[in-house]
């Protein structure tokens, strides 16, 4: 996918349900990513060597129409986290989507 000429990745939570896939839920993760990015930048100012970098994320959505249980047409939004695509960079995941932390790095 591309956004204004930049290759991107869309990420969607695997869990199903209204609360899990709500705008608020995605916004919390975007806010956490922003805070982590800021803290990494502050850490990098003090410590030399390899830099810690967190990708900038945005919450985006698509819209579609569907019928509700009584036959009315309603708009449904499907939310995603949008991040730049990593190109030529090594990526090491240290935790799962459920928060489990990898034992070895």
Rosetta silent file (secondary structure, phi, psi, omega in degrees, C-alpha in Angstrom):
SEQUENCE: XXXXXXXXXXXXXXXXXXXXXXXXXXXXXXXXXXXXXXXXXXXXXXXXXXXXXXXXXXXXXXXXXXXXXXXXXXXXXXXXXXXXXXXXXXXXXXXXXXXXXXXXX
SCORE:     score description
SCORE:     0.000 S_00000001
   1 L     0.000  159.555 -178.730    0.000    0.000    0.000 S_00000001
   2 E  -137.876  142.306  176.276    1.047    3.567   -0.477 S_00000001
   3 E  -131.582  108.962 -179.895    0.200    6.848    1.247 S_00000001
   4 L    54.988   41.595  176.901    1.415   10.000   -0.518 S_00000001
   5 L    85.480   -4.586  178.853    4.198    8.077   -2.232 S_00000001
   6 E  -104.631  131.940  177.032    5.393    6.285    0.909 S_00000001
   7 E   -69.222  136.997 -176.020    4.954    2.519    1.240 S_00000001
   8 E  -132.561  168.318  174.634    2.882    1.647    4.301 S_00000001
   9 E  -126.429  137.072  173.024    1.552   -1.284    6.302 S_00000001
  10 E  -105.935  130.709 -179.723   -1.949   -1.508    7.771 S_00000001
  11 E  -118.514  137.497 -179.504   -2.295   -3.495   10.994 S_00000001
  12 L  -127.261  139.513  176.963   -5.559   -4.728   12.438 S_00000001
  13 L   -64.070  139.101 -178.981   -6.178   -6.295   15.839 S_00000001
  14 L   -74.267  -32.230 -178.174   -6.925  -10.019   15.552 S_00000001
  15 L   -63.796  147.962  178.473   -9.472  -10.031   18.347 S_00000001
  16 L  -105.047  158.150  177.205  -13.078   -9.534   17.341 S_00000001
  17 L   127.680  152.829 -175.245  -15.672   -7.450   19.099 S_00000001
  18 L   -61.630  -46.723 -176.606  -16.902   -3.895   19.226 S_00000001
  19 L   -67.723  -41.396 -177.274  -14.681   -2.690   22.097 S_00000001
  20 L   -65.122  -40.815 -177.104  -11.488   -4.284   20.800 S_00000001
  21 L   -99.433   26.279  179.367  -11.866   -2.833   17.318 S_00000001
  22 L   -83.518  160.258  176.521  -13.145    0.555   18.440 S_00000001
  23 H   -57.270  -41.988 -177.591  -11.520    3.855   17.533 S_00000001
  24 H   -60.790  -41.113 -179.928  -10.684    4.401   21.211 S_00000001
  25 H   -63.274  -45.117  178.279   -8.791    1.091   21.412 S_00000001
  26 H   -66.621  -37.295  179.990   -6.679    1.954   18.363 S_00000001
  27 H   -63.450  -38.398  177.226   -6.125    5.492   19.648 S_00000001
  28 H   -58.793  -45.934  179.578   -4.668    4.141   22.908 S_00000001
  29 H   -65.709  -37.103  177.202   -2.103    2.143   20.918 S_00000001
  30 H   -65.430  -40.376  177.994   -1.261    5.153   18.749 S_00000001
  31 H   -64.929  -42.205  177.922   -0.749    7.265   21.891 S_00000001
  32 H   -62.155  -40.271  178.429    1.488    4.584   23.427 S_00000001
  33 H   -63.880  -39.710  179.269    3.537    4.469   20.225 S_00000001
  34 H   -65.866  -43.848  178.610    3.922    8.267   20.308 S_00000001
  35 H   -63.962  -44.623  179.072    5.047    8.242   23.947 S_00000001
  36 H   -61.306  -39.713  178.593    7.505    5.395   23.270 S_00000001
  37 H   -63.128  -43.485  178.481    8.911    7.314   20.293 S_00000001
  38 H   -63.067  -47.860 -179.127    9.433   10.418   22.432 S_00000001
  39 H   -63.705  -37.135  176.795   11.093    8.452   25.258 S_00000001
  40 H   -62.966  -41.612  177.903   13.347    6.650   22.767 S_00000001
  41 H   -61.782  -41.366  177.597   14.436   10.027   21.384 S_00000001
  42 H   -65.393  -41.578  177.321   15.265   11.262   24.886 S_00000001
  43 H   -61.777  -44.345 -178.347   17.208    8.054   25.587 S_00000001
  44 H   -63.462  -29.234  177.809   19.115    8.399   22.314 S_00000001
  45 H   -65.666  -31.005 -174.371   20.212   11.935   23.281 S_00000001
  46 H   -93.309  -35.541 -174.030   21.954   10.573   26.376 S_00000001
  47 L  -108.914  137.009  177.078   23.289    7.223   25.172 S_00000001
  48 L   -84.200 -173.724  177.543   25.590    6.583   22.233 S_00000001
  49 L    86.339 -152.583 -178.526   25.648    3.546   19.999 S_00000001
  50 L   -62.598  140.717  179.756   22.654    2.056   18.284 S_00000001
  51 L   -89.391  145.065  172.107   19.558    4.225   18.295 S_00000001
  52 L   -93.258  129.329 -177.701   16.166    3.077   19.508 S_00000001
  53 L  -131.819  133.186  172.342   13.465    3.990   16.997 S_00000001
  54 L  -113.635  135.272 -179.957    9.695    3.614   17.166 S_00000001
  55 L   -69.794  145.506  174.154    7.676    3.993   14.001 S_00000001
  56 L   -76.718  129.795 -178.408    5.144    6.783   13.773 S_00000001
  57 E  -117.326  151.908  173.972    1.638    5.309   13.683 S_00000001
  58 E  -132.633  153.361  173.225   -1.724    6.706   12.683 S_00000001
  59 E   -95.922  125.475  177.764   -5.230    5.397   13.122 S_00000001
  60 E  -128.135  166.348  179.775   -7.062    5.090    9.790 S_00000001
  61 E  -149.205  159.998  169.929  -10.353    3.507    8.783 S_00000001
  62 E  -114.493  157.904  177.794  -12.438    2.283    5.910 S_00000001
  63 E  -122.319  143.039  171.747  -16.221    2.638    5.665 S_00000001
  64 E  -145.558  160.605  177.968  -18.787    0.268    4.265 S_00000001
  65 E  -101.181  144.666  174.522  -22.550   -0.030    4.407 S_00000001
  66 E  -149.868  167.594  179.449  -24.387   -3.012    5.811 S_00000001
  67 E   -91.550  134.329  174.783  -27.846   -3.945    7.018 S_00000001
  68 L   -83.108 -175.539 -174.047  -28.500   -4.006   10.753 S_00000001
  69 L   -65.237  -17.744  178.314  -30.713   -6.600   12.443 S_00000001
  70 L  -109.947   13.867  173.106  -33.915   -4.725   11.537 S_00000001
  71 L    91.438    3.274  177.787  -32.973   -4.042    7.920 S_00000001
  72 L   -80.182  146.912  175.381  -31.698   -0.468    8.164 S_00000001
  73 E   -84.180  125.278 -179.998  -28.612    0.524    6.184 S_00000001
  74 E  -127.955  156.778  176.347  -25.824    1.622    8.501 S_00000001
  75 E   -92.699  131.692  178.611  -22.214    2.738    7.999 S_00000001
  76 E  -117.866  131.116  177.928  -19.583    0.505    9.597 S_00000001
  77 E  -102.350  138.961  176.191  -16.002    1.662   10.147 S_00000001
  78 E  -117.421  119.246 -173.796  -13.082   -0.756   10.166 S_00000001
  79 E   -94.876  152.693  178.084  -10.005    0.641   11.935 S_00000001
  80 E  -144.764  156.331  166.897   -6.304   -0.002   11.288 S_00000001
  81 E   -93.886  130.817  178.638   -2.933    1.162   12.535 S_00000001
  82 E  -109.560  127.578  179.548   -0.960    2.659    9.642 S_00000001
  83 E  -134.840  155.901  173.687    2.855    2.580    9.779 S_00000001
  84 E   -64.857  145.927  176.625    5.656    3.135    7.272 S_00000001
  85 L   -74.603  132.463  175.835    6.908   -0.063    5.648 S_00000001
  86 L   -76.798  123.604  178.913   10.356   -1.134    6.873 S_00000001
  87 L  -119.929  124.529  175.819   12.667   -1.424    3.866 S_00000001
  88 L    65.136   13.692  179.779   16.109   -2.943    4.143 S_00000001
  89 L  -111.423  146.981  175.900   16.038   -2.711    7.928 S_00000001
  90 L   -83.499  142.087 -177.582   16.257   -5.564   10.356 S_00000001
  91 L  -125.147  127.388  177.283   13.249   -5.900   12.625 S_00000001
  92 L  -123.232  120.651  179.831   13.278   -7.697   15.951 S_00000001
  93 L   -90.749  129.137 -177.940   10.019   -8.153   17.800 S_00000001
  94 L  -106.418   -6.833  177.285   10.367   -8.198   21.580 S_00000001
  95 E  -149.642  164.185  178.262    6.733   -8.738   22.529 S_00000001
  96 L   -94.229  173.316  176.200    3.512  -10.239   21.245 S_00000001
  97 L   -64.373  -19.314  178.823    0.234   -8.444   20.584 S_00000001
  98 L   -90.700   -1.682  178.171   -0.906   -9.780   23.960 S_00000001
  99 L    95.596    0.104  177.898    2.061   -8.171   25.779 S_00000001
 100 L   -67.938  131.786 -177.305    4.159  -11.321   26.264 S_00000001
 101 E   -97.086  133.551  178.543    7.848  -10.360   26.296 S_00000001
 102 L   -66.918  139.719 -178.150   10.399  -12.495   24.434 S_00000001
 103 L   -75.535  -34.687 -178.192   12.984  -14.010   26.776 S_00000001
 104 L  -116.167  149.843 -179.319   15.945  -13.721   24.428 S_00000001
 105 L  -116.693    0.000    0.000   16.975  -10.832   22.208 S_00000001
